[in-house]
Tab-separated table of C-alpha atoms in Angstrom:
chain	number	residue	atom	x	y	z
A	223	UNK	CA	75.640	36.643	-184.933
A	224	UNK	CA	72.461	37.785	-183.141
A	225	UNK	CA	69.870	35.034	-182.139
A	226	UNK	CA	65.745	35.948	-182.294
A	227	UNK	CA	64.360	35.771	-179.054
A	228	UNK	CA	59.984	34.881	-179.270
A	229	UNK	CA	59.167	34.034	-175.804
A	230	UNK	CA	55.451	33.095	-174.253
A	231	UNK	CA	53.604	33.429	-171.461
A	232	UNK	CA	49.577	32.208	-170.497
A	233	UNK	CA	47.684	34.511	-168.704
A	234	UNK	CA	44.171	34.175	-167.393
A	235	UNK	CA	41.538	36.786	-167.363
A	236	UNK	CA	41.926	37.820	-164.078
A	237	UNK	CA	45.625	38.726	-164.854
A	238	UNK	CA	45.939	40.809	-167.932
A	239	UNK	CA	44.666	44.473	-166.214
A	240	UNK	CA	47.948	43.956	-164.271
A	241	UNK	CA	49.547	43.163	-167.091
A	242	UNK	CA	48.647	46.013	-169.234
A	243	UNK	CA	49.370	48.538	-166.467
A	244	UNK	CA	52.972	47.165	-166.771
A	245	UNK	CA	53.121	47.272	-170.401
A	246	UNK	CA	51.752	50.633	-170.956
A	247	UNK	CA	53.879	52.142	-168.019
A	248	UNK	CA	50.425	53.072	-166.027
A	249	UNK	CA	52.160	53.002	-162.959
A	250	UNK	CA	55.599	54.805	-161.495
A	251	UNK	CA	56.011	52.039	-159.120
A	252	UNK	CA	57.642	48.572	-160.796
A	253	UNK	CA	59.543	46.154	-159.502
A	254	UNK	CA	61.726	45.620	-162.316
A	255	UNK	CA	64.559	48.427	-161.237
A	256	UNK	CA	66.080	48.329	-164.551
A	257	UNK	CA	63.383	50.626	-165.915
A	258	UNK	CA	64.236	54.307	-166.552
A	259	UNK	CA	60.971	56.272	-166.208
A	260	UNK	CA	62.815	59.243	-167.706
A	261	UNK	CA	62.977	56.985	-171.148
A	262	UNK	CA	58.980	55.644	-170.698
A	263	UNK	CA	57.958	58.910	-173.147
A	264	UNK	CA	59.854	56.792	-176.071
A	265	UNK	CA	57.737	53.745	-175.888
A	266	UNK	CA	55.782	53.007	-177.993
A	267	UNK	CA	53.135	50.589	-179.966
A	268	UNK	CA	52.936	49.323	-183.420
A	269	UNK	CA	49.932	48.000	-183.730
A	270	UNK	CA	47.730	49.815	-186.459
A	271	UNK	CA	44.809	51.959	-185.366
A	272	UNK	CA	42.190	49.898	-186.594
A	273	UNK	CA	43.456	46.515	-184.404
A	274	UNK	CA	44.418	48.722	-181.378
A	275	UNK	CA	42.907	48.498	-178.179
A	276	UNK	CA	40.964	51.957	-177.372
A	277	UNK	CA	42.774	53.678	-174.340
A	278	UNK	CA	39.156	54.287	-172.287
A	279	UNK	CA	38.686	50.613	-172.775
A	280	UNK	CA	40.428	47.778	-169.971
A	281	UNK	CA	42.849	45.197	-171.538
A	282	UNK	CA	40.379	42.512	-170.107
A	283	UNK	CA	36.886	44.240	-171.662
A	284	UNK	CA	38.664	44.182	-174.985
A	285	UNK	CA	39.531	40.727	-174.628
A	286	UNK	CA	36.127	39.760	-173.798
A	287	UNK	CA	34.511	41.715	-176.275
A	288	UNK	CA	36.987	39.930	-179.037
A	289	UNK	CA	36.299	36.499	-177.704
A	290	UNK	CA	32.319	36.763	-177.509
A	291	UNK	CA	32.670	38.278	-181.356
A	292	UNK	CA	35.667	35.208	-182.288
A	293	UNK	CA	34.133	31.860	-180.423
A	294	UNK	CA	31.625	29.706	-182.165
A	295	UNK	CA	29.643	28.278	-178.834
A	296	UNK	CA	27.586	30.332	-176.616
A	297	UNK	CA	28.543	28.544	-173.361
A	298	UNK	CA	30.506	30.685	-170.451
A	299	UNK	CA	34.665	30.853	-170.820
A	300	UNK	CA	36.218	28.548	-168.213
A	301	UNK	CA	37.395	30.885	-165.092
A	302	UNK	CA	40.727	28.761	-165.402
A	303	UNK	CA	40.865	29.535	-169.450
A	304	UNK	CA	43.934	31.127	-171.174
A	305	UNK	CA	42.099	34.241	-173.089
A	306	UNK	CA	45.784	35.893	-173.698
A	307	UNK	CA	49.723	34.623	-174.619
A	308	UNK	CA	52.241	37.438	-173.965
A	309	UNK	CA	55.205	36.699	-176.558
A	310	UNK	CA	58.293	38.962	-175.469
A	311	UNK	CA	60.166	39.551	-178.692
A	312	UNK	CA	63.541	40.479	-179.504
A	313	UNK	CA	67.145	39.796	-179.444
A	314	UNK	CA	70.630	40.717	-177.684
A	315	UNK	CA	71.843	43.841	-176.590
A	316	UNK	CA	74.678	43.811	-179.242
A	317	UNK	CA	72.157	43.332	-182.127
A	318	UNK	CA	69.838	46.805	-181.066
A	319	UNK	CA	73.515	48.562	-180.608
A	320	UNK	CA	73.893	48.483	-184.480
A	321	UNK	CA	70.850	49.580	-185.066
A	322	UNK	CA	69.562	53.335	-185.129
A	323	UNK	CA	65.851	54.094	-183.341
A	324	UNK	CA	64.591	54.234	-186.825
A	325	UNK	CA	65.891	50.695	-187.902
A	326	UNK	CA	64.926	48.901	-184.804
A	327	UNK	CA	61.053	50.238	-184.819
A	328	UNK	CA	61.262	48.564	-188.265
A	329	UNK	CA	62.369	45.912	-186.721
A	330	UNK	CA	59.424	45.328	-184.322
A	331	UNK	CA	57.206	46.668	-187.217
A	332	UNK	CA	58.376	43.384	-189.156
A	333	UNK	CA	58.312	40.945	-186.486
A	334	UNK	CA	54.551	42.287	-185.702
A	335	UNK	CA	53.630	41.956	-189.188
A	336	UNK	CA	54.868	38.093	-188.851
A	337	UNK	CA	52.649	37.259	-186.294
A	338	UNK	CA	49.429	39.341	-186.946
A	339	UNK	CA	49.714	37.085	-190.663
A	340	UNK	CA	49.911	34.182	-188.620
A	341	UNK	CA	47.114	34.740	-185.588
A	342	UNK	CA	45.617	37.539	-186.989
A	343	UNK	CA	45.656	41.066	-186.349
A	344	UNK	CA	42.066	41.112	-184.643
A	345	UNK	CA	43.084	38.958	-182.343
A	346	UNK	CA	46.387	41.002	-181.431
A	347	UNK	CA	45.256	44.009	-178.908
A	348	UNK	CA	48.817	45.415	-177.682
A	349	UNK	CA	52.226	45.171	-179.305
A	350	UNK	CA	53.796	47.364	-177.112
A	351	UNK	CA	57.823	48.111	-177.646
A	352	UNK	CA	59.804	49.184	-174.324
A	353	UNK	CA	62.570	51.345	-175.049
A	354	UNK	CA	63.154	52.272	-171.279
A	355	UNK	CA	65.112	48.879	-170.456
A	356	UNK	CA	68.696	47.326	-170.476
A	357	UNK	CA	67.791	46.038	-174.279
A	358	UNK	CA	64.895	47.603	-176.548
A	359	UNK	CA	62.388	44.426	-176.420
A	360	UNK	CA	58.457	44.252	-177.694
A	361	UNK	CA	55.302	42.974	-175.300
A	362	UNK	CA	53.128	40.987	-177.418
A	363	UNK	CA	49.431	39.772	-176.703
A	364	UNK	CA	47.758	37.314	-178.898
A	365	UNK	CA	44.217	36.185	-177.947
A	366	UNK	CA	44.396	32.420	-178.879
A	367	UNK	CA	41.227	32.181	-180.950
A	368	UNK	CA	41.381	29.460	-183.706
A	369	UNK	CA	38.734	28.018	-185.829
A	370	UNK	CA	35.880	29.623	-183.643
A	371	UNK	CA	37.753	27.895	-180.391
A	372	UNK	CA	39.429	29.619	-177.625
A	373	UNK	CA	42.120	27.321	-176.966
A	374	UNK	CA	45.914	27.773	-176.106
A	375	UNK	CA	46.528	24.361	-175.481
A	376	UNK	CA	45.589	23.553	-179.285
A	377	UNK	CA	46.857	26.668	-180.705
A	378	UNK	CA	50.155	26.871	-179.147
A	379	UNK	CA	50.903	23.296	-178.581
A	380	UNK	CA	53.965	21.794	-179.127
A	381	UNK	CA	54.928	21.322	-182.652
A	382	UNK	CA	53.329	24.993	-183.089
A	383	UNK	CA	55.762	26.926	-180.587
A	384	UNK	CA	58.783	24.848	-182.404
A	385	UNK	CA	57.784	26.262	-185.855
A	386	UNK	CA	57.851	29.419	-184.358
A	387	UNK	CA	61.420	29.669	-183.397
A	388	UNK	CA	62.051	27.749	-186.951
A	389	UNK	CA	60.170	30.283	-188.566
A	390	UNK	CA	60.161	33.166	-187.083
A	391	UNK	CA	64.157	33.992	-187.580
A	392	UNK	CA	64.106	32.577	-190.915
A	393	UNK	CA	61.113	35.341	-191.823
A	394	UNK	CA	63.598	38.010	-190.455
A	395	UNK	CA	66.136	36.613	-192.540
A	396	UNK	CA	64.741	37.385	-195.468
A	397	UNK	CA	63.553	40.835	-193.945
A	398	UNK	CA	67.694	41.413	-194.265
A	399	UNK	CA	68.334	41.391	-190.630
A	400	UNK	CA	71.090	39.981	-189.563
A	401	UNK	CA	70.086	37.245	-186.895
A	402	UNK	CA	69.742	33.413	-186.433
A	403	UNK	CA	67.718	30.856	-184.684
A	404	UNK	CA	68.403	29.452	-180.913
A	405	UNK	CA	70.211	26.627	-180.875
A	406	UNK	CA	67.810	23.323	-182.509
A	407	UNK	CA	66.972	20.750	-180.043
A	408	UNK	CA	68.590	22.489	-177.054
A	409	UNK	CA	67.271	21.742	-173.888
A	410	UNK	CA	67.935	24.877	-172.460
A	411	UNK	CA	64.740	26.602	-171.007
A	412	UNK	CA	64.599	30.429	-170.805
A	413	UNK	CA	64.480	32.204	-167.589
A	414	UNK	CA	61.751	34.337	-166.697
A	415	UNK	CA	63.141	38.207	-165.407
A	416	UNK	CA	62.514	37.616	-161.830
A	417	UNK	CA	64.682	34.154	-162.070
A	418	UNK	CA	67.648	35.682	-163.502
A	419	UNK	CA	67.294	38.606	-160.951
A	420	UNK	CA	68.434	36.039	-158.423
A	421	UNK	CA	71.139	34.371	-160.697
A	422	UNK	CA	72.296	37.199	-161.991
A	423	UNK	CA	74.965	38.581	-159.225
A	424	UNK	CA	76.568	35.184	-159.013
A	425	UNK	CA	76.605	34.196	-162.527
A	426	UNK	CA	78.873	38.024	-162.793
A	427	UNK	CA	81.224	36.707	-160.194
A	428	UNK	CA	82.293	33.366	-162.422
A	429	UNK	CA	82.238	35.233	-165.010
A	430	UNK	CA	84.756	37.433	-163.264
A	431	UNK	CA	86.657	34.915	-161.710
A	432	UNK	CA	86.780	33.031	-165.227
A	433	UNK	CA	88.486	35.400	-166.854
A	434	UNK	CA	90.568	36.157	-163.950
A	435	UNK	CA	92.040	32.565	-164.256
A	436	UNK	CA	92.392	33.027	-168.581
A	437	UNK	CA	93.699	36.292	-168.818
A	438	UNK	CA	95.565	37.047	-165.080
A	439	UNK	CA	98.003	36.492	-163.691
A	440	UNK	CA	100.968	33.936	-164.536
A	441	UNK	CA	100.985	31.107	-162.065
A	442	UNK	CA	104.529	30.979	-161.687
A	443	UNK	CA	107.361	33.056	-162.792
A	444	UNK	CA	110.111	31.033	-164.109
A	445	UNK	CA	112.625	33.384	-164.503
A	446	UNK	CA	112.711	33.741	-161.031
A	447	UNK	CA	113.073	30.238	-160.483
A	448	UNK	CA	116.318	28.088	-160.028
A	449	UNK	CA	116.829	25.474	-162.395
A	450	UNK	CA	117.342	21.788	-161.333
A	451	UNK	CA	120.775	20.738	-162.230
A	452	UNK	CA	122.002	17.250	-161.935
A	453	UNK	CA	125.827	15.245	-161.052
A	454	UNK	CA	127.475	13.256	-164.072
A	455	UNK	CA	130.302	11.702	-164.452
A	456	UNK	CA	131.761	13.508	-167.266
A	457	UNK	CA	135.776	11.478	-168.681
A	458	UNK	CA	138.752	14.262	-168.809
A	459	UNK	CA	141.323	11.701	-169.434
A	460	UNK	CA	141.997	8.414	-170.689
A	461	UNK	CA	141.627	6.963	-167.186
A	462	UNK	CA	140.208	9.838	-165.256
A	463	UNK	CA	136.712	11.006	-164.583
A	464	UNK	CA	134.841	13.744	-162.500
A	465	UNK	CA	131.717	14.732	-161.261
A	466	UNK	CA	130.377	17.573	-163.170
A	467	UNK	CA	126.849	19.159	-162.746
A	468	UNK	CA	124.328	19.377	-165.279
A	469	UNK	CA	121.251	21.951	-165.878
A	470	UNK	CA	118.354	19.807	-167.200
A	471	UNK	CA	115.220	21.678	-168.280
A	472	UNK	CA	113.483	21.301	-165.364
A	473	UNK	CA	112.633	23.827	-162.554
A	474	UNK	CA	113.359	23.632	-159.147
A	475	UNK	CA	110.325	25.013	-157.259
A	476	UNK	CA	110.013	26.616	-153.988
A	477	UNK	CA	107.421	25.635	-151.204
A	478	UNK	CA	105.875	28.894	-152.211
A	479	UNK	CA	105.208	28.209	-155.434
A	480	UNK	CA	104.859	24.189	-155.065
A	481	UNK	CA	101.169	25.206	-152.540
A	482	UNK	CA	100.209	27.353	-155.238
A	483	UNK	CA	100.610	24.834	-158.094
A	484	UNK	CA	99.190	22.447	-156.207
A	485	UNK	CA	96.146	24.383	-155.366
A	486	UNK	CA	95.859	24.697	-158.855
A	487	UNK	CA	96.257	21.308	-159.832
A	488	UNK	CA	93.669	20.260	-157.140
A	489	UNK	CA	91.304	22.911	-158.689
A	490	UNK	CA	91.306	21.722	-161.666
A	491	UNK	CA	90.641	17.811	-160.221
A	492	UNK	CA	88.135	19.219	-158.858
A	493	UNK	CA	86.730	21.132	-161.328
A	494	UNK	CA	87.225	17.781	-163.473
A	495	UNK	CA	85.185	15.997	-160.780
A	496	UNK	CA	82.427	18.499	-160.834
A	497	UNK	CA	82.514	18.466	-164.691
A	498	UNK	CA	81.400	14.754	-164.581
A	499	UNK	CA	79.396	15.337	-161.891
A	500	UNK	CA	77.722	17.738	-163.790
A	501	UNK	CA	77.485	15.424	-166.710
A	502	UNK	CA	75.603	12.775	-164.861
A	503	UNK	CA	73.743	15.286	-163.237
A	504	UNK	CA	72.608	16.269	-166.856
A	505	UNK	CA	72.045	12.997	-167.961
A	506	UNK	CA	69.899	11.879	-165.440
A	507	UNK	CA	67.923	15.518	-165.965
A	508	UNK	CA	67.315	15.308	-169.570
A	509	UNK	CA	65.813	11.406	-168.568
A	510	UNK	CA	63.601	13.229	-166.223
A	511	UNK	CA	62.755	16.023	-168.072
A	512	UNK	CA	61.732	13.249	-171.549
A	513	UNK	CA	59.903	11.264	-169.027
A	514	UNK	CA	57.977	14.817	-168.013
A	515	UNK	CA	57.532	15.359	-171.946
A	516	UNK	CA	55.757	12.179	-172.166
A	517	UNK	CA	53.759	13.243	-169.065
A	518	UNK	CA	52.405	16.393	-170.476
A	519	UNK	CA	51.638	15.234	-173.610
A	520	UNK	CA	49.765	12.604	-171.286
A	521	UNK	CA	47.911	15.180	-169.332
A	522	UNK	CA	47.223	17.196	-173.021
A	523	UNK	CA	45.340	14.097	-174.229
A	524	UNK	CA	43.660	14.292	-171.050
A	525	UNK	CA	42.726	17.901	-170.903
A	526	UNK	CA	41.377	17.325	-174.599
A	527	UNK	CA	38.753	14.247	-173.358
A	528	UNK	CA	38.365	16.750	-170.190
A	529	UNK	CA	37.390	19.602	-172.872
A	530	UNK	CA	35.114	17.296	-174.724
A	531	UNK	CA	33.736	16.034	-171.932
A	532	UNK	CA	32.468	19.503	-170.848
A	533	UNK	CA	31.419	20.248	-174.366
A	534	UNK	CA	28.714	17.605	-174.677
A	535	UNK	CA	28.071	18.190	-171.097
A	536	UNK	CA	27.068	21.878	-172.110
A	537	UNK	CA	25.298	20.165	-175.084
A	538	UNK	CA	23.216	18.142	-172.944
A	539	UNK	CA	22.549	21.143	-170.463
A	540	UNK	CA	21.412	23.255	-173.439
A	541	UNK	CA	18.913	20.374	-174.533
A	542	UNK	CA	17.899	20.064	-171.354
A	543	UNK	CA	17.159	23.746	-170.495
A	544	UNK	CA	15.268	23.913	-173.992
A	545	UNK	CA	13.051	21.042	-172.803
A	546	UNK	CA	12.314	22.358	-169.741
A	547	UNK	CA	11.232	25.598	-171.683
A	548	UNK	CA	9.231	23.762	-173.902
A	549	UNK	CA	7.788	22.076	-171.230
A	550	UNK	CA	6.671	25.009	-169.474
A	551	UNK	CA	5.522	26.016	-172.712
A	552	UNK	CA	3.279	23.068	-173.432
A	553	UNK	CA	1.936	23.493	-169.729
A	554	UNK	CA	0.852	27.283	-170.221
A	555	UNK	CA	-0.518	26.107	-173.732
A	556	UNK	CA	-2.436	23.235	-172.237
A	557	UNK	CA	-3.809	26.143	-169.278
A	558	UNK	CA	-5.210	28.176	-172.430
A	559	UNK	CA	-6.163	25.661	-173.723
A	560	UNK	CA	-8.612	24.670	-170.875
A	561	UNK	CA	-9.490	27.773	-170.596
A	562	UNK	CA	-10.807	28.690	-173.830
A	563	UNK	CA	-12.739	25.545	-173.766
A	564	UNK	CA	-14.853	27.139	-170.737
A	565	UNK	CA	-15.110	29.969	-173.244
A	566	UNK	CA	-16.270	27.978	-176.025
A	567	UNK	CA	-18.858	25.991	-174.080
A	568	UNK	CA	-19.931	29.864	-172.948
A	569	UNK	CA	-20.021	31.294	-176.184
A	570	UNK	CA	-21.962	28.043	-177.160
A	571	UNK	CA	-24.235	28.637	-174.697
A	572	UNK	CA	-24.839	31.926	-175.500
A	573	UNK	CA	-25.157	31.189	-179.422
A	574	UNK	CA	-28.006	28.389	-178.614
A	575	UNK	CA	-29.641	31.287	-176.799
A	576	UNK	CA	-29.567	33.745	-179.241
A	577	UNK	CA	-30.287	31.192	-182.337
A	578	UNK	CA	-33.743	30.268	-180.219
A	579	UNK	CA	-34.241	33.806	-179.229
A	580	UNK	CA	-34.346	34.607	-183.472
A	581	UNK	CA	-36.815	31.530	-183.984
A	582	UNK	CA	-39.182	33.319	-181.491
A	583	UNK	CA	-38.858	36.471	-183.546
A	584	UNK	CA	-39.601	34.407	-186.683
A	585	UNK	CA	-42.744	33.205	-185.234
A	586	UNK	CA	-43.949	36.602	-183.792
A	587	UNK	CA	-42.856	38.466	-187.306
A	588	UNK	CA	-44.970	34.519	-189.272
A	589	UNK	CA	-47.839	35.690	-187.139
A	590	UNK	CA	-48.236	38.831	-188.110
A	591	UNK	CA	-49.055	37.348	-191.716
A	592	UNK	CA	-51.066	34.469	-190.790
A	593	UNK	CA	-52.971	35.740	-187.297
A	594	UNK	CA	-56.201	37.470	-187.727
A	595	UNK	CA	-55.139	38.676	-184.558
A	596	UNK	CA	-53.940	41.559	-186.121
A	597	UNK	CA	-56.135	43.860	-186.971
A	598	UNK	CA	-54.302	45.641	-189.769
A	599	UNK	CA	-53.750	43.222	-192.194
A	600	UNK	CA	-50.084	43.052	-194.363
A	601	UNK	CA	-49.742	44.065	-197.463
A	602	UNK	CA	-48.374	42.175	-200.357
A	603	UNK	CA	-44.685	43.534	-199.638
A	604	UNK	CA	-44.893	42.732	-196.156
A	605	UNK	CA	-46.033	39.256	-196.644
A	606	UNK	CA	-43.327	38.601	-199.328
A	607	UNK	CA	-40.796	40.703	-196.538
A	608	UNK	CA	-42.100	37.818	-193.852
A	609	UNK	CA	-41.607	35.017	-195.671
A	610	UNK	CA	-38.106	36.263	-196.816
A	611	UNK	CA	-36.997	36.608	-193.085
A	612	UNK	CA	-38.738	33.419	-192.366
A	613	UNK	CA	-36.851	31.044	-195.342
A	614	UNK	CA	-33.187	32.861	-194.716
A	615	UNK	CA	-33.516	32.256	-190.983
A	616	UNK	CA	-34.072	28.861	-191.995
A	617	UNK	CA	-31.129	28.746	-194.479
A	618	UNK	CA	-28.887	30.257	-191.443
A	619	UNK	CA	-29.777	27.940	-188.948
A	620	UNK	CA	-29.044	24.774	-191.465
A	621	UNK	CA	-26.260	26.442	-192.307
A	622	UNK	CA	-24.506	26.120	-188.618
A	623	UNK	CA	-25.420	23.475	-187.526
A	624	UNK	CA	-28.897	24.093	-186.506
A	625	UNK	CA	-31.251	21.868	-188.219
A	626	UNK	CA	-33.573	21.701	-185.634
A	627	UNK	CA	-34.284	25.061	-184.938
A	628	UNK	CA	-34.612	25.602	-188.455
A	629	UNK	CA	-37.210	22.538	-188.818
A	630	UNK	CA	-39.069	24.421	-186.120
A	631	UNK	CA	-39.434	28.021	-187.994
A	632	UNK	CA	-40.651	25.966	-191.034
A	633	UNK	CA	-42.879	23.771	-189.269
A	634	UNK	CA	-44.392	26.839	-187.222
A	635	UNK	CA	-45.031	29.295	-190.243
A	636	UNK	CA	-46.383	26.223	-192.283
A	637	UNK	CA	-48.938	25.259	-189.500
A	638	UNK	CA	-49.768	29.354	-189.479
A	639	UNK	CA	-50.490	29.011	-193.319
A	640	UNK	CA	-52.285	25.947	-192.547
A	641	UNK	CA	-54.696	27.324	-190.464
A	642	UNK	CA	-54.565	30.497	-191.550
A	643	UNK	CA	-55.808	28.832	-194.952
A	644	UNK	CA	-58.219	26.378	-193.425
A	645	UNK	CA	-59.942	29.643	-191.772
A	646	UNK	CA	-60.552	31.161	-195.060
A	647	UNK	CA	-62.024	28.428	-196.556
A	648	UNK	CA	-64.418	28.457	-193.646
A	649	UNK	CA	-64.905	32.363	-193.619
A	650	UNK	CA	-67.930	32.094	-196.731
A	651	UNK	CA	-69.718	28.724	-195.070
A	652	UNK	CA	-69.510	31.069	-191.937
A	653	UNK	CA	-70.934	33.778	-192.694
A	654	UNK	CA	-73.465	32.015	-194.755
A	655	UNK	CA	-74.619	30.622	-191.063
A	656	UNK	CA	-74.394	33.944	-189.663
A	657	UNK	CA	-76.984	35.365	-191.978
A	658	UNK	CA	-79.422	32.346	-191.814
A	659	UNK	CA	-79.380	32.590	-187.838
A	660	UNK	CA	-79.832	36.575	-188.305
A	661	UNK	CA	-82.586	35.654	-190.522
A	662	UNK	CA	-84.523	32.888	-188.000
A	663	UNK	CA	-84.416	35.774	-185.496
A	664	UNK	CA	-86.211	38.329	-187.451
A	665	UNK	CA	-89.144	35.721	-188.282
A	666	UNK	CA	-89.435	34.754	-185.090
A	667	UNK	CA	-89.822	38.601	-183.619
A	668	UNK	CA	-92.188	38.598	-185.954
């Protein structure tokens, strides 16, 4: 049975151009040799057309574009932030051997499907399968947006990367393919492509030599070999013995074959020796590698207070910049401010000015009813027109705020009436005198 292989990788934003150039075979140069650039054509992705990544638009744009449109806060990404997991999916060589190209794009197409569900497809750019390798396998990038956070510490954490490879086979399972989950629990850690590069050559020679020792070569022959035989006394009479000898089912061995066993035998003590040594070696590694568990999930709890930290820090920051624009604000409202008071105390100026410069009209236009200055006298209509100018001027001036001036205009054409009036009542005693003086001059001419 086949096992599914879901493997992950962080990248930061600086990294993924590289990355897509290697995953959409942009380049002729790798430096994984097992590539055959003659079988590149037969890529390909199976992401739908809606959730793919434009070609005339860089792996890392996307990604920023997707994270501005997916992240509740407004604050800057981290330099130092995951924005992308790689997940390398697949499984053995012997599994795609069964399959025909049709079967295993379905294959890919289902194990997609699984993930966009669970991460959604927005956030899944490239799903990119490489048919030009060893074993047909499928690049994966999931942006790790989740609940309006970018975070791939609390997206992919621990218990979430373990219900994965739970889930994940189970899900193809029922899909009908014929594959299983890794081993539970194992503390086996997979290899990235450049480690078992290195491994590789001398991991072919055990495996050589191991079934050299199973299946070669017998150790000894013993046809060939003499078998031990042994005196006894063996009775031929009633008093008579002899020595006869007696083949036992043993071996006698030569010096020959006695080094060789014994090379043997001391190579598998040794072997024996290096099995418990390997044991402890084991035990004291899983210790170490619990006690590094414990560490992490240390320096996770850490990372979180570290996160939160820099959250209300960016809080603050953002309360403090708004001050410091209202501030400046309050500033350039208090400078207006000032300044329109020197306009107000112009305007008011200029107001007082005018209001007095309207009284003095009042009076000119009041004398021109009540001053026998004039020698053409006003008519009824132009009285009635005077003292209509004269009482709404009034009414204007108490209506802003200008009871003095408007105590003024109806003191002024009052005292014009006044005398005006007191002159007419004089006007018949007057010219009463003026013809008793004209007559005392004619008598005395006489």
């Amino acid at each position: 049975m086949s096992y599914a292989v879901a493997n992950m990788k962080k990248f930061k934003l600086t990294q993924v151009n590289g990355l897509g150039h290697h995953d959409e075979r942009k380049t002729d140069h790798h430096r994984n040799q097992e590539i055959d650039v003659t079988k590149s054509s037969e890529n390909y992705t199976v992401v739908p057309e809606r959730y793919r990544k434009p070609d005339n638009v860089s792996l890392q744009k996307f990604i920023q574009q997707r994270i501005s449109e997916g992240r509740d806060s407004s604050r800057a990404v981290r330099k130092d932030a995951v924005t992308l997991t790689e997940w390398v999916v697949g499984s053995d060589h012997q599994f795609f051997e069964s399959l025909t190209n049709a079967q295993t794009k379905s294959f890919f197409e289902d194990a997609y499907a699984w993930f966009a569900n669970r991460y959604g497809a927005e956030n899944i750019p490239y799903a990119t399968v490489h048919m030009d390798e060893t074993t047909p396998h499928m690049h994966m990038g999931v942006i790790p947006l989740t609940n309006g956070r970018l975070s791939a510490k609390s997206l992919f954490n621990r218990e979430e990367l373990r219900s994965v490879q739970a889930e994940f086979p189970e899900y193809l399972k029922s899909r009908f393919w014929k594959i299983e989950r890794g081993q539970k629990g194992s503390q086996h850690r997979h290899l990235s492509v450049e480690e078992y590069k290195k491994i590789a050559p001398e991991l072919q020679n055990k495996r050589e030599q191991l079934k050299k020792d199973l299946q070669g070569y017998q150790l000894i022959d013993v046809s060939k070999l003499e078998p031990e035989t042994i005196p006894q006394q063996v009775k031929t009479g009633l008093f008579k013995t002899e020595t006869q000898y007696v083949q036992t089912e043993n071996y006698i061995l030569t010096p020959k074959d006695y080094e060789r066993l014994l090379q043997r035998v001391r190579g598998v003590s040794d072997v024996r020796v290096a099995q418990e040594s390997i044991w402890e070696i084991k035990q004291r590694l899983d210790a170490k590698e619990a006690h590094l568990e414990e560490r992490e999930k240390s320096l996770d709890h850490r990372e979180e207070r570290i996160e939160d930290s820099e959250n209300v820090l960016a809080e603050y920051n953002q309360l403090y910049r708004t001050a410091e624009e209202k501030t400046t604000k309050v500033e350039q409202l208090t400078k207006e401010n000032k300044q329109l008071k020197h306009v107000i105390q112009r305007a008011t100026v200029q107001i007082l000015t005018l209001k007095k410069a309207l009284v003095n009209v009042v009076k000119a236009v009041g004398l021109m009813k009540y001053s026998d200055r004039y020698l053409q006298p006003l008519d009824t209509w132009g009285e009635r027109l005077v003292d209509a100018i004269a009482n709404y001027t009034s009414k204007w001036l108490n209506h802003y705020e200008s009871p003095d001036l408007a105590k003024d205009v109806d003191s002024h054409v009052q005292l014009s009436k006044g005398i005006n009036d007191e002159m007419r009542a004089l006007e018949p005693h007057k010219a009463q005198q003026q013809r008793h003086n004209h007559s005392q001059g004619m008598e005395r001419g006489m």
